[in-house]
Amino acid sequence: MRRRVILLGPPGSGKGTIAARLQENFGFNHVSSGQLLRREVELDSAVGRRAKSFLDRGELVPDQTVLELMERWMDAMPPGTGFLSDGFPRTLSQARALDEWLASRGQAIDAVLFFNCPEAVMIERIAGRRVCPQCGRVYHQVTLQSRVAGRCDECGVALVQREDDTAPVVRKRFEIYSRQTEPLVAYYRAQGKLTEIDATRPLDAQMDDVMSALAK
Ligand code: AMP
């Protein structure tokens, strides 16, 4: 199975949910750059202080800061371990830096899964999205409910709505995605690594597509 995998797609395309399933069922090391950044903000670390205003506005955190954080995360993994990256890279310069960073270690990205999702669908999904502030697990008020309403299945703590999941910030995040992140689709397609997943299909059908892409 392919082990160094990138999940690409607009906010609300369901990448995080698929990533959680892959982690649970197949032991992937799931890393979400957004989750790492939110943790740094909570810790009020130097990285967190640099990132906070960008997160609040729904804008991308500068490449340098994100690369520092992600390289630290990847360096901490045991050698030869794979990863499933959700939300990183998000710009062409991050993608090129990641390729160079991996090449310097004799490694490369194995597969990129592109979750294609129209804006209207993702806005509706994000409105009902709730997350666990402790473990980052993602739920939906209608389509992916927790066992006890409003509480995380794993941690039991109260679920919250992300501050950047409000309508005006979500629209801005989608605009930024179209401008800065969508060019990565062509970048990875040209490398022959991209598989497109229809993110409007039911979760189980998407998982089947994901599994066949990763088995190739
Ligand atoms: P996410 O949880 O992936 O939706 O990310 C939440 C927020 O974190 C984004 O709106 C950005 O402000 C920031 N962020 C996450 N990943 C990146 C990245 N790779 N580059 C720049 N900013 C990022």
JSON list of C-alpha atoms and ligand atoms in Angstrom, two decimals:
[
{"chain": "A", "resi": 1, "resn": "MET", "atom": "CA", "xyz": [0.00, 0.00, 0.00]},
{"chain": "A", "resi": 2, "resn": "ARG", "atom": "CA", "xyz": [1.18, 3.53, -0.79]},
{"chain": "A", "resi": 3, "resn": "ARG", "atom": "CA", "xyz": [2.49, 5.17, 2.35]},
{"chain": "A", "resi": 4, "resn": "ARG", "atom": "CA", "xyz": [3.34, 8.82, 1.67]},
{"chain": "A", "resi": 5, "resn": "VAL", "atom": "CA", "xyz": [0.01, 10.27, 0.74]},
{"chain": "A", "resi": 6, "resn": "ILE", "atom": "CA", "xyz": [-1.41, 13.78, 0.37]},
{"chain": "A", "resi": 7, "resn": "LEU", "atom": "CA", "xyz": [-5.10, 14.59, 0.69]},
{"chain": "A", "resi": 8, "resn": "LEU", "atom": "CA", "xyz": [-6.05, 17.61, -1.38]},
{"chain": "A", "resi": 9, "resn": "GLY", "atom": "CA", "xyz": [-9.40, 19.37, -1.64]},
{"chain": "A", "resi": 10, "resn": "PRO", "atom": "CA", "xyz": [-11.41, 22.43, -0.57]},
{"chain": "A", "resi": 11, "resn": "PRO", "atom": "CA", "xyz": [-12.36, 22.98, 3.07]},
{"chain": "A", "resi": 12, "resn": "GLY", "atom": "CA", "xyz": [-15.35, 20.78, 3.89]},
{"chain": "A", "resi": 13, "resn": "SER", "atom": "CA", "xyz": [-14.59, 18.22, 1.18]},
{"chain": "A", "resi": 14, "resn": "GLY", "atom": "CA", "xyz": [-14.38, 15.49, 3.85]},
{"chain": "A", "resi": 15, "resn": "LYS", "atom": "CA", "xyz": [-10.61, 14.92, 3.76]},
{"chain": "A", "resi": 16, "resn": "GLY", "atom": "CA", "xyz": [-10.35, 14.92, 7.56]},
{"chain": "A", "resi": 17, "resn": "THR", "atom": "CA", "xyz": [-13.06, 12.27, 7.92]},
{"chain": "A", "resi": 18, "resn": "ILE", "atom": "CA", "xyz": [-11.43, 9.99, 5.34]},
{"chain": "A", "resi": 19, "resn": "ALA", "atom": "CA", "xyz": [-8.06, 10.55, 7.00]},
{"chain": "A", "resi": 20, "resn": "ALA", "atom": "CA", "xyz": [-9.46, 9.54, 10.40]},
{"chain": "A", "resi": 21, "resn": "ARG", "atom": "CA", "xyz": [-10.84, 6.31, 8.89]},
{"chain": "A", "resi": 22, "resn": "LEU", "atom": "CA", "xyz": [-7.55, 5.47, 7.21]},
{"chain": "A", "resi": 23, "resn": "GLN", "atom": "CA", "xyz": [-5.73, 6.11, 10.46]},
{"chain": "A", "resi": 24, "resn": "GLU", "atom": "CA", "xyz": [-8.12, 3.95, 12.48]},
{"chain": "A", "resi": 25, "resn": "ASN", "atom": "CA", "xyz": [-8.30, 1.05, 10.03]},
{"chain": "A", "resi": 26, "resn": "PHE", "atom": "CA", "xyz": [-4.84, 0.99, 8.51]},
{"chain": "A", "resi": 27, "resn": "GLY", "atom": "CA", "xyz": [-2.58, 2.71, 11.01]},
{"chain": "A", "resi": 28, "resn": "PHE", "atom": "CA", "xyz": [-1.64, 5.65, 8.82]},
{"chain": "A", "resi": 29, "resn": "ASN", "atom": "CA", "xyz": [0.13, 8.53, 10.55]},
{"chain": "A", "resi": 30, "resn": "HIS", "atom": "CA", "xyz": [-2.43, 11.23, 9.94]},
{"chain": "A", "resi": 31, "resn": "VAL", "atom": "CA", "xyz": [-1.18, 14.79, 10.13]},
{"chain": "A", "resi": 32, "resn": "SER", "atom": "CA", "xyz": [-3.40, 17.83, 9.73]},
{"chain": "A", "resi": 33, "resn": "SER", "atom": "CA", "xyz": [-1.45, 21.08, 9.37]},
{"chain": "A", "resi": 34, "resn": "GLY", "atom": "CA", "xyz": [-4.55, 23.02, 10.49]},
{"chain": "A", "resi": 35, "resn": "GLN", "atom": "CA", "xyz": [-4.80, 20.93, 13.65]},
{"chain": "A", "resi": 36, "resn": "LEU", "atom": "CA", "xyz": [-1.07, 21.35, 14.39]},
{"chain": "A", "resi": 37, "resn": "LEU", "atom": "CA", "xyz": [-1.43, 25.11, 13.90]},
{"chain": "A", "resi": 38, "resn": "ARG", "atom": "CA", "xyz": [-4.50, 25.33, 16.15]},
{"chain": "A", "resi": 39, "resn": "ARG", "atom": "CA", "xyz": [-2.58, 23.43, 18.85]},
{"chain": "A", "resi": 40, "resn": "GLU", "atom": "CA", "xyz": [0.34, 25.89, 18.60]},
{"chain": "A", "resi": 41, "resn": "VAL", "atom": "CA", "xyz": [-2.12, 28.78, 18.96]},
{"chain": "A", "resi": 42, "resn": "GLU", "atom": "CA", "xyz": [-3.61, 27.17, 22.09]},
{"chain": "A", "resi": 43, "resn": "LEU", "atom": "CA", "xyz": [-0.12, 26.66, 23.53]},
{"chain": "A", "resi": 44, "resn": "ASP", "atom": "CA", "xyz": [0.65, 30.31, 22.74]},
{"chain": "A", "resi": 45, "resn": "SER", "atom": "CA", "xyz": [4.00, 29.20, 21.30]},
{"chain": "A", "resi": 46, "resn": "ALA", "atom": "CA", "xyz": [6.14, 31.39, 19.00]},
{"chain": "A", "resi": 47, "resn": "VAL", "atom": "CA", "xyz": [4.69, 29.60, 15.94]},
{"chain": "A", "resi": 48, "resn": "GLY", "atom": "CA", "xyz": [1.17, 29.93, 17.38]},
{"chain": "A", "resi": 49, "resn": "ARG", "atom": "CA", "xyz": [1.56, 33.67, 17.93]},
{"chain": "A", "resi": 50, "resn": "ARG", "atom": "CA", "xyz": [2.78, 34.11, 14.35]},
{"chain": "A", "resi": 51, "resn": "ALA", "atom": "CA", "xyz": [-0.09, 32.01, 12.97]},
{"chain": "A", "resi": 52, "resn": "LYS", "atom": "CA", "xyz": [-3.10, 33.17, 15.01]},
{"chain": "A", "resi": 53, "resn": "SER", "atom": "CA", "xyz": [-4.23, 36.23, 13.03]},
{"chain": "A", "resi": 54, "resn": "PHE", "atom": "CA", "xyz": [-4.05, 34.30, 9.74]},
{"chain": "A", "resi": 55, "resn": "LEU", "atom": "CA", "xyz": [-6.15, 31.47, 11.15]},
{"chain": "A", "resi": 56, "resn": "ASP", "atom": "CA", "xyz": [-8.72, 33.91, 12.52]},
{"chain": "A", "resi": 57, "resn": "ARG", "atom": "CA", "xyz": [-9.07, 35.60, 9.12]},
{"chain": "A", "resi": 58, "resn": "GLY", "atom": "CA", "xyz": [-9.17, 32.29, 7.22]},
{"chain": "A", "resi": 59, "resn": "GLU", "atom": "CA", "xyz": [-5.97, 33.23, 5.35]},
{"chain": "A", "resi": 60, "resn": "LEU", "atom": "CA", "xyz": [-3.00, 31.00, 4.72]},
{"chain": "A", "resi": 61, "resn": "VAL", "atom": "CA", "xyz": [-0.24, 31.09, 7.31]},
{"chain": "A", "resi": 62, "resn": "PRO", "atom": "CA", "xyz": [3.06, 32.12, 5.62]},
{"chain": "A", "resi": 63, "resn": "ASP", "atom": "CA", "xyz": [4.92, 29.23, 3.97]},
{"chain": "A", "resi": 64, "resn": "GLN", "atom": "CA", "xyz": [7.99, 29.60, 6.15]},
{"chain": "A", "resi": 65, "resn": "THR", "atom": "CA", "xyz": [6.04, 29.08, 9.38]},
{"chain": "A", "resi": 66, "resn": "VAL", "atom": "CA", "xyz": [4.09, 26.10, 8.03]},
{"chain": "A", "resi": 67, "resn": "LEU", "atom": "CA", "xyz": [7.22, 24.46, 6.59]},
{"chain": "A", "resi": 68, "resn": "GLU", "atom": "CA", "xyz": [9.01, 24.84, 9.92]},
{"chain": "A", "resi": 69, "resn": "LEU", "atom": "CA", "xyz": [6.13, 23.13, 11.72]},
{"chain": "A", "resi": 70, "resn": "MET", "atom": "CA", "xyz": [5.69, 20.33, 9.17]},
{"chain": "A", "resi": 71, "resn": "GLU", "atom": "CA", "xyz": [9.39, 19.55, 8.85]},
{"chain": "A", "resi": 72, "resn": "ARG", "atom": "CA", "xyz": [9.57, 19.32, 12.64]},
{"chain": "A", "resi": 73, "resn": "TRP", "atom": "CA", "xyz": [6.63, 16.88, 12.61]},
{"chain": "A", "resi": 74, "resn": "MET", "atom": "CA", "xyz": [8.12, 14.71, 9.84]},
{"chain": "A", "resi": 75, "resn": "ASP", "atom": "CA", "xyz": [11.57, 14.71, 11.41]},
{"chain": "A", "resi": 76, "resn": "ALA", "atom": "CA", "xyz": [10.05, 13.34, 14.61]},
{"chain": "A", "resi": 77, "resn": "MET", "atom": "CA", "xyz": [8.67, 10.26, 12.82]},
{"chain": "A", "resi": 78, "resn": "PRO", "atom": "CA", "xyz": [10.65, 7.02, 12.93]},
{"chain": "A", "resi": 79, "resn": "PRO", "atom": "CA", "xyz": [12.68, 6.64, 9.67]},
{"chain": "A", "resi": 80, "resn": "GLY", "atom": "CA", "xyz": [10.81, 5.01, 6.81]},
{"chain": "A", "resi": 81, "resn": "THR", "atom": "CA", "xyz": [7.37, 5.70, 8.32]},
{"chain": "A", "resi": 82, "resn": "GLY", "atom": "CA", "xyz": [4.71, 6.97, 5.96]},
{"chain": "A", "resi": 83, "resn": "PHE", "atom": "CA", "xyz": [2.21, 9.75, 6.48]},
{"chain": "A", "resi": 84, "resn": "LEU", "atom": "CA", "xyz": [-1.16, 10.94, 5.38]},
{"chain": "A", "resi": 85, "resn": "SER", "atom": "CA", "xyz": [-1.06, 14.69, 5.07]},
{"chain": "A", "resi": 86, "resn": "ASP", "atom": "CA", "xyz": [-4.32, 16.60, 5.25]},
{"chain": "A", "resi": 87, "resn": "GLY", "atom": "CA", "xyz": [-4.09, 20.33, 4.50]},
{"chain": "A", "resi": 88, "resn": "PHE", "atom": "CA", "xyz": [-0.41, 20.43, 3.63]},
{"chain": "A", "resi": 89, "resn": "PRO", "atom": "CA", "xyz": [0.92, 21.41, 1.12]},
{"chain": "A", "resi": 90, "resn": "ARG", "atom": "CA", "xyz": [-1.47, 24.23, 0.24]},
{"chain": "A", "resi": 91, "resn": "THR", "atom": "CA", "xyz": [0.66, 26.36, -2.10]},
{"chain": "A", "resi": 92, "resn": "LEU", "atom": "CA", "xyz": [2.96, 25.51, -5.00]},
{"chain": "A", "resi": 93, "resn": "SER", "atom": "CA", "xyz": [5.98, 26.68, -3.05]},
{"chain": "A", "resi": 94, "resn": "GLN", "atom": "CA", "xyz": [5.04, 24.39, -0.13]},
{"chain": "A", "resi": 95, "resn": "ALA", "atom": "CA", "xyz": [4.66, 21.48, -2.59]},
{"chain": "A", "resi": 96, "resn": "ARG", "atom": "CA", "xyz": [8.05, 22.15, -4.16]},
{"chain": "A", "resi": 97, "resn": "ALA", "atom": "CA", "xyz": [9.68, 22.51, -0.74]},
{"chain": "A", "resi": 98, "resn": "LEU", "atom": "CA", "xyz": [8.11, 19.22, 0.39]},
{"chain": "A", "resi": 99, "resn": "ASP", "atom": "CA", "xyz": [9.36, 17.43, -2.75]},
{"chain": "A", "resi": 100, "resn": "GLU", "atom": "CA", "xyz": [12.87, 18.79, -2.16]},
{"chain": "A", "resi": 101, "resn": "TRP", "atom": "CA", "xyz": [12.79, 17.95, 1.52]},
{"chain": "A", "resi": 102, "resn": "LEU", "atom": "CA", "xyz": [11.73, 14.34, 0.80]},
{"chain": "A", "resi": 103, "resn": "ALA", "atom": "CA", "xyz": [14.21, 13.98, -2.11]},
{"chain": "A", "resi": 104, "resn": "SER", "atom": "CA", "xyz": [17.07, 14.99, 0.21]},
{"chain": "A", "resi": 105, "resn": "ARG", "atom": "CA", "xyz": [16.08, 11.90, 2.25]},
{"chain": "A", "resi": 106, "resn": "GLY", "atom": "CA", "xyz": [15.72, 9.63, -0.80]},
{"chain": "A", "resi": 107, "resn": "GLN", "atom": "CA", "xyz": [11.92, 9.71, -0.53]},
{"chain": "A", "resi": 108, "resn": "ALA", "atom": "CA", "xyz": [8.97, 10.99, -2.56]},
{"chain": "A", "resi": 109, "resn": "ILE", "atom": "CA", "xyz": [5.22, 11.43, -2.38]},
{"chain": "A", "resi": 110, "resn": "ASP", "atom": "CA", "xyz": [3.53, 8.18, -3.46]},
{"chain": "A", "resi": 111, "resn": "ALA", "atom": "CA", "xyz": [-0.02, 9.34, -4.13]},
{"chain": "A", "resi": 112, "resn": "VAL", "atom": "CA", "xyz": [-2.22, 12.42, -4.03]},
{"chain": "A", "resi": 113, "resn": "LEU", "atom": "CA", "xyz": [-5.97, 12.06, -3.52]},
{"chain": "A", "resi": 114, "resn": "PHE", "atom": "CA", "xyz": [-7.94, 15.03, -4.78]},
{"chain": "A", "resi": 115, "resn": "PHE", "atom": "CA", "xyz": [-11.40, 15.36, -3.18]},
{"chain": "A", "resi": 116, "resn": "ASN", "atom": "CA", "xyz": [-13.42, 17.34, -5.66]},
{"chain": "A", "resi": 117, "resn": "CYS", "atom": "CA", "xyz": [-16.42, 19.11, -4.15]},
{"chain": "A", "resi": 118, "resn": "PRO", "atom": "CA", "xyz": [-18.58, 22.04, -5.37]},
{"chain": "A", "resi": 119, "resn": "GLU", "atom": "CA", "xyz": [-18.70, 25.16, -3.18]},
{"chain": "A", "resi": 120, "resn": "ALA", "atom": "CA", "xyz": [-22.43, 24.83, -2.32]},
{"chain": "A", "resi": 121, "resn": "VAL", "atom": "CA", "xyz": [-21.94, 21.31, -0.91]},
{"chain": "A", "resi": 122, "resn": "MET", "atom": "CA", "xyz": [-18.95, 22.27, 1.18]},
{"chain": "A", "resi": 123, "resn": "ILE", "atom": "CA", "xyz": [-20.65, 25.37, 2.63]},
{"chain": "A", "resi": 124, "resn": "GLU", "atom": "CA", "xyz": [-23.58, 23.21, 3.77]},
{"chain": "A", "resi": 125, "resn": "ARG", "atom": "CA", "xyz": [-21.21, 20.62, 5.26]},
{"chain": "A", "resi": 126, "resn": "ILE", "atom": "CA", "xyz": [-19.17, 23.19, 7.12]},
{"chain": "A", "resi": 127, "resn": "ALA", "atom": "CA", "xyz": [-22.25, 24.80, 8.68]},
{"chain": "A", "resi": 128, "resn": "GLY", "atom": "CA", "xyz": [-23.01, 21.51, 10.49]},
{"chain": "A", "resi": 129, "resn": "ARG", "atom": "CA", "xyz": [-19.41, 20.60, 11.27]},
{"chain": "A", "resi": 130, "resn": "ARG", "atom": "CA", "xyz": [-18.42, 20.17, 14.91]},
{"chain": "A", "resi": 131, "resn": "VAL", "atom": "CA", "xyz": [-14.99, 19.16, 16.21]},
{"chain": "A", "resi": 132, "resn": "CYS", "atom": "CA", "xyz": [-13.52, 17.75, 19.38]},
{"chain": "A", "resi": 133, "resn": "PRO", "atom": "CA", "xyz": [-11.24, 20.43, 20.86]},
{"chain": "A", "resi": 134, "resn": "GLN", "atom": "CA", "xyz": [-9.13, 17.68, 22.46]},
{"chain": "A", "resi": 135, "resn": "CYS", "atom": "CA", "xyz": [-8.45, 15.06, 19.74]},
{"chain": "A", "resi": 136, "resn": "GLY", "atom": "CA", "xyz": [-9.54, 16.99, 16.65]},
{"chain": "A", "resi": 137, "resn": "ARG", "atom": "CA", "xyz": [-12.07, 14.34, 15.56]},
{"chain": "A", "resi": 138, "resn": "VAL", "atom": "CA", "xyz": [-14.64, 15.76, 13.16]},
{"chain": "A", "resi": 139, "resn": "TYR", "atom": "CA", "xyz": [-18.43, 15.23, 13.37]},
{"chain": "A", "resi": 140, "resn": "HIS", "atom": "CA", "xyz": [-21.45, 16.58, 11.52]},
{"chain": "A", "resi": 141, "resn": "GLN", "atom": "CA", "xyz": [-24.75, 17.51, 13.16]},
{"chain": "A", "resi": 142, "resn": "VAL", "atom": "CA", "xyz": [-26.73, 15.61, 10.50]},
{"chain": "A", "resi": 143, "resn": "THR", "atom": "CA", "xyz": [-24.48, 13.22, 8.60]},
{"chain": "A", "resi": 144, "resn": "LEU", "atom": "CA", "xyz": [-21.89, 12.11, 11.13]},
{"chain": "A", "resi": 145, "resn": "GLN", "atom": "CA", "xyz": [-23.31, 12.37, 14.64]},
{"chain": "A", "resi": 146, "resn": "SER", "atom": "CA", "xyz": [-21.49, 11.39, 17.80]},
{"chain": "A", "resi": 147, "resn": "ARG", "atom": "CA", "xyz": [-23.02, 8.61, 19.92]},
{"chain": "A", "resi": 148, "resn": "VAL", "atom": "CA", "xyz": [-23.96, 11.07, 22.70]},
{"chain": "A", "resi": 149, "resn": "ALA", "atom": "CA", "xyz": [-25.22, 14.32, 21.19]},
{"chain": "A", "resi": 150, "resn": "GLY", "atom": "CA", "xyz": [-22.62, 17.09, 21.40]},
{"chain": "A", "resi": 151, "resn": "ARG", "atom": "CA", "xyz": [-19.88, 14.91, 22.97]},
{"chain": "A", "resi": 152, "resn": "CYS", "atom": "CA", "xyz": [-16.79, 13.31, 21.41]},
{"chain": "A", "resi": 153, "resn": "ASP", "atom": "CA", "xyz": [-16.98, 9.49, 21.14]},
{"chain": "A", "resi": 154, "resn": "GLU", "atom": "CA", "xyz": [-13.30, 9.20, 22.10]},
{"chain": "A", "resi": 155, "resn": "CYS", "atom": "CA", "xyz": [-12.79, 11.89, 24.75]},
{"chain": "A", "resi": 156, "resn": "GLY", "atom": "CA", "xyz": [-16.30, 12.61, 26.00]},
{"chain": "A", "resi": 157, "resn": "VAL", "atom": "CA", "xyz": [-15.64, 16.36, 25.94]},
{"chain": "A", "resi": 158, "resn": "ALA", "atom": "CA", "xyz": [-18.11, 18.89, 24.51]},
{"chain": "A", "resi": 159, "resn": "LEU", "atom": "CA", "xyz": [-17.83, 19.38, 20.74]},
{"chain": "A", "resi": 160, "resn": "VAL", "atom": "CA", "xyz": [-17.31, 22.90, 19.40]},
{"chain": "A", "resi": 161, "resn": "GLN", "atom": "CA", "xyz": [-17.68, 24.79, 16.16]},
{"chain": "A", "resi": 162, "resn": "ARG", "atom": "CA", "xyz": [-14.36, 26.04, 14.80]},
{"chain": "A", "resi": 163, "resn": "GLU", "atom": "CA", "xyz": [-14.07, 29.83, 14.90]},
{"chain": "A", "resi": 164, "resn": "ASP", "atom": "CA", "xyz": [-13.14, 29.85, 11.20]},
{"chain": "A", "resi": 165, "resn": "ASP", "atom": "CA", "xyz": [-16.21, 27.76, 10.24]},
{"chain": "A", "resi": 166, "resn": "THR", "atom": "CA", "xyz": [-18.52, 30.79, 10.15]},
{"chain": "A", "resi": 167, "resn": "ALA", "atom": "CA", "xyz": [-20.05, 31.71, 6.75]},
{"chain": "A", "resi": 168, "resn": "PRO", "atom": "CA", "xyz": [-17.95, 34.81, 5.83]},
{"chain": "A", "resi": 169, "resn": "VAL", "atom": "CA", "xyz": [-14.66, 33.15, 6.82]},
{"chain": "A", "resi": 170, "resn": "VAL", "atom": "CA", "xyz": [-15.64, 29.94, 5.00]},
{"chain": "A", "resi": 171, "resn": "ARG", "atom": "CA", "xyz": [-16.30, 31.89, 1.76]},
{"chain": "A", "resi": 172, "resn": "LYS", "atom": "CA", "xyz": [-12.90, 33.50, 2.07]},
{"chain": "A", "resi": 173, "resn": "ARG", "atom": "CA", "xyz": [-11.20, 30.14, 2.70]},
{"chain": "A", "resi": 174, "resn": "PHE", "atom": "CA", "xyz": [-12.83, 28.75, -0.44]},
{"chain": "A", "resi": 175, "resn": "GLU", "atom": "CA", "xyz": [-11.65, 31.76, -2.49]},
{"chain": "A", "resi": 176, "resn": "ILE", "atom": "CA", "xyz": [-8.12, 31.29, -1.16]},
{"chain": "A", "resi": 177, "resn": "TYR", "atom": "CA", "xyz": [-8.30, 27.59, -1.91]},
{"chain": "A", "resi": 178, "resn": "SER", "atom": "CA", "xyz": [-9.28, 28.27, -5.55]},
{"chain": "A", "resi": 179, "resn": "ARG", "atom": "CA", "xyz": [-6.49, 30.78, -6.01]},
{"chain": "A", "resi": 180, "resn": "GLN", "atom": "CA", "xyz": [-3.62, 29.25, -4.06]},
{"chain": "A", "resi": 181, "resn": "THR", "atom": "CA", "xyz": [-4.24, 25.54, -3.55]},
{"chain": "A", "resi": 182, "resn": "GLU", "atom": "CA", "xyz": [-6.10, 24.39, -6.67]},
{"chain": "A", "resi": 183, "resn": "PRO", "atom": "CA", "xyz": [-2.95, 24.82, -8.84]},
{"chain": "A", "resi": 184, "resn": "LEU", "atom": "CA", "xyz": [-1.56, 21.82, -6.93]},
{"chain": "A", "resi": 185, "resn": "VAL", "atom": "CA", "xyz": [-4.02, 19.60, -8.81]},
{"chain": "A", "resi": 186, "resn": "ALA", "atom": "CA", "xyz": [-2.17, 20.29, -12.08]},
{"chain": "A", "resi": 187, "resn": "TYR", "atom": "CA", "xyz": [1.21, 20.05, -10.33]},
{"chain": "A", "resi": 188, "resn": "TYR", "atom": "CA", "xyz": [0.59, 16.52, -9.02]},
{"chain": "A", "resi": 189, "resn": "ARG", "atom": "CA", "xyz": [-1.33, 15.44, -12.12]},
{"chain": "A", "resi": 190, "resn": "ALA", "atom": "CA", "xyz": [1.76, 16.28, -14.19]},
{"chain": "A", "resi": 191, "resn": "GLN", "atom": "CA", "xyz": [3.76, 14.03, -11.86]},
{"chain": "A", "resi": 192, "resn": "GLY", "atom": "CA", "xyz": [1.27, 11.20, -12.55]},
{"chain": "A", "resi": 193, "resn": "LYS", "atom": "CA", "xyz": [0.37, 10.94, -8.85]},
{"chain": "A", "resi": 194, "resn": "LEU", "atom": "CA", "xyz": [-3.15, 12.35, -8.74]},
{"chain": "A", "resi": 195, "resn": "THR", "atom": "CA", "xyz": [-6.39, 10.40, -8.28]},
{"chain": "A", "resi": 196, "resn": "GLU", "atom": "CA", "xyz": [-9.63, 12.36, -8.32]},
{"chain": "A", "resi": 197, "resn": "ILE", "atom": "CA", "xyz": [-12.32, 11.33, -5.81]},
{"chain": "A", "resi": 198, "resn": "ASP", "atom": "CA", "xyz": [-15.91, 12.56, -6.15]},
{"chain": "A", "resi": 199, "resn": "ALA", "atom": "CA", "xyz": [-16.41, 14.00, -2.65]},
{"chain": "A", "resi": 200, "resn": "THR", "atom": "CA", "xyz": [-20.18, 14.28, -3.09]},
{"chain": "A", "resi": 201, "resn": "ARG", "atom": "CA", "xyz": [-20.54, 10.46, -3.06]},
{"chain": "A", "resi": 202, "resn": "PRO", "atom": "CA", "xyz": [-21.40, 8.60, 0.19]},
{"chain": "A", "resi": 203, "resn": "LEU", "atom": "CA", "xyz": [-18.45, 8.06, 2.52]},
{"chain": "A", "resi": 204, "resn": "ASP", "atom": "CA", "xyz": [-18.27, 4.28, 1.97]},
{"chain": "A", "resi": 205, "resn": "ALA", "atom": "CA", "xyz": [-18.13, 4.71, -1.81]},
{"chain": "A", "resi": 206, "resn": "GLN", "atom": "CA", "xyz": [-15.35, 7.27, -1.40]},
{"chain": "A", "resi": 207, "resn": "MET", "atom": "CA", "xyz": [-13.45, 4.88, 0.85]},
{"chain": "A", "resi": 208, "resn": "ASP", "atom": "CA", "xyz": [-13.62, 2.21, -1.90]},
{"chain": "A", "resi": 209, "resn": "ASP", "atom": "CA", "xyz": [-12.14, 4.71, -4.39]},
{"chain": "A", "resi": 210, "resn": "VAL", "atom": "CA", "xyz": [-9.47, 5.70, -1.88]},
{"chain": "A", "resi": 211, "resn": "MET", "atom": "CA", "xyz": [-8.50, 2.09, -1.19]},
{"chain": "A", "resi": 212, "resn": "SER", "atom": "CA", "xyz": [-8.14, 1.22, -4.86]},
{"chain": "A", "resi": 213, "resn": "ALA", "atom": "CA", "xyz": [-6.04, 4.35, -5.46]},
{"chain": "A", "resi": 214, "resn": "LEU", "atom": "CA", "xyz": [-3.75, 3.48, -2.56]},
{"chain": "A", "resi": 215, "resn": "ALA", "atom": "CA", "xyz": [-3.40, -0.17, -3.62]},
{"chain": "A", "resi": 216, "resn": "LYS", "atom": "CA", "xyz": [-2.14, 0.73, -7.11]},
{"chain": "B", "resi": 1, "resn": "AMP", "atom": "P1", "xyz": [-7.69, 23.36, 8.04]},
{"chain": "B", "resi": 1, "resn": "AMP", "atom": "O1", "xyz": [-7.87, 22.77, 9.40]},
{"chain": "B", "resi": 1, "resn": "AMP", "atom": "O2", "xyz": [-6.86, 22.48, 7.12]},
{"chain": "B", "resi": 1, "resn": "AMP", "atom": "O3", "xyz": [-8.96, 23.83, 7.40]},
{"chain": "B", "resi": 1, "resn": "AMP", "atom": "O4", "xyz": [-6.79, 24.69, 8.26]},
{"chain": "B", "resi": 1, "resn": "AMP", "atom": "C1", "xyz": [-7.25, 25.76, 9.07]},
{"chain": "B", "resi": 1, "resn": "AMP", "atom": "C2", "xyz": [-6.41, 27.00, 8.83]},
{"chain": "B", "resi": 1, "resn": "AMP", "atom": "O5", "xyz": [-5.03, 26.73, 9.16]},
{"chain": "B", "resi": 1, "resn": "AMP", "atom": "C3", "xyz": [-6.35, 27.50, 7.40]},
{"chain": "B", "resi": 1, "resn": "AMP", "atom": "O6", "xyz": [-7.46, 28.33, 7.09]},
{"chain": "B", "resi": 1, "resn": "AMP", "atom": "C4", "xyz": [-5.04, 28.29, 7.40]},
{"chain": "B", "resi": 1, "resn": "AMP", "atom": "O7", "xyz": [-5.18, 29.52, 8.09]},
{"chain": "B", "resi": 1, "resn": "AMP", "atom": "C5", "xyz": [-4.14, 27.40, 8.27]},
{"chain": "B", "resi": 1, "resn": "AMP", "atom": "N1", "xyz": [-3.40, 26.37, 7.49]},
{"chain": "B", "resi": 1, "resn": "AMP", "atom": "C6", "xyz": [-3.54, 25.02, 7.58]},
{"chain": "B", "resi": 1, "resn": "AMP", "atom": "N2", "xyz": [-2.69, 24.39, 6.76]},
{"chain": "B", "resi": 1, "resn": "AMP", "atom": "C7", "xyz": [-1.99, 25.35, 6.13]},
{"chain": "B", "resi": 1, "resn": "AMP", "atom": "C8", "xyz": [-0.96, 25.34, 5.13]},
{"chain": "B", "resi": 1, "resn": "AMP", "atom": "N3", "xyz": [-0.49, 24.19, 4.61]},
{"chain": "B", "resi": 1, "resn": "AMP", "atom": "N4", "xyz": [-0.47, 26.54, 4.72]},
{"chain": "B", "resi": 1, "resn": "AMP", "atom": "C9", "xyz": [-0.94, 27.70, 5.23]},
{"chain": "B", "resi": 1, "resn": "AMP", "atom": "N5", "xyz": [-1.90, 27.79, 6.15]},
{"chain": "B", "resi": 1, "resn": "AMP", "atom": "C10", "xyz": [-2.44, 26.64, 6.60]}
]
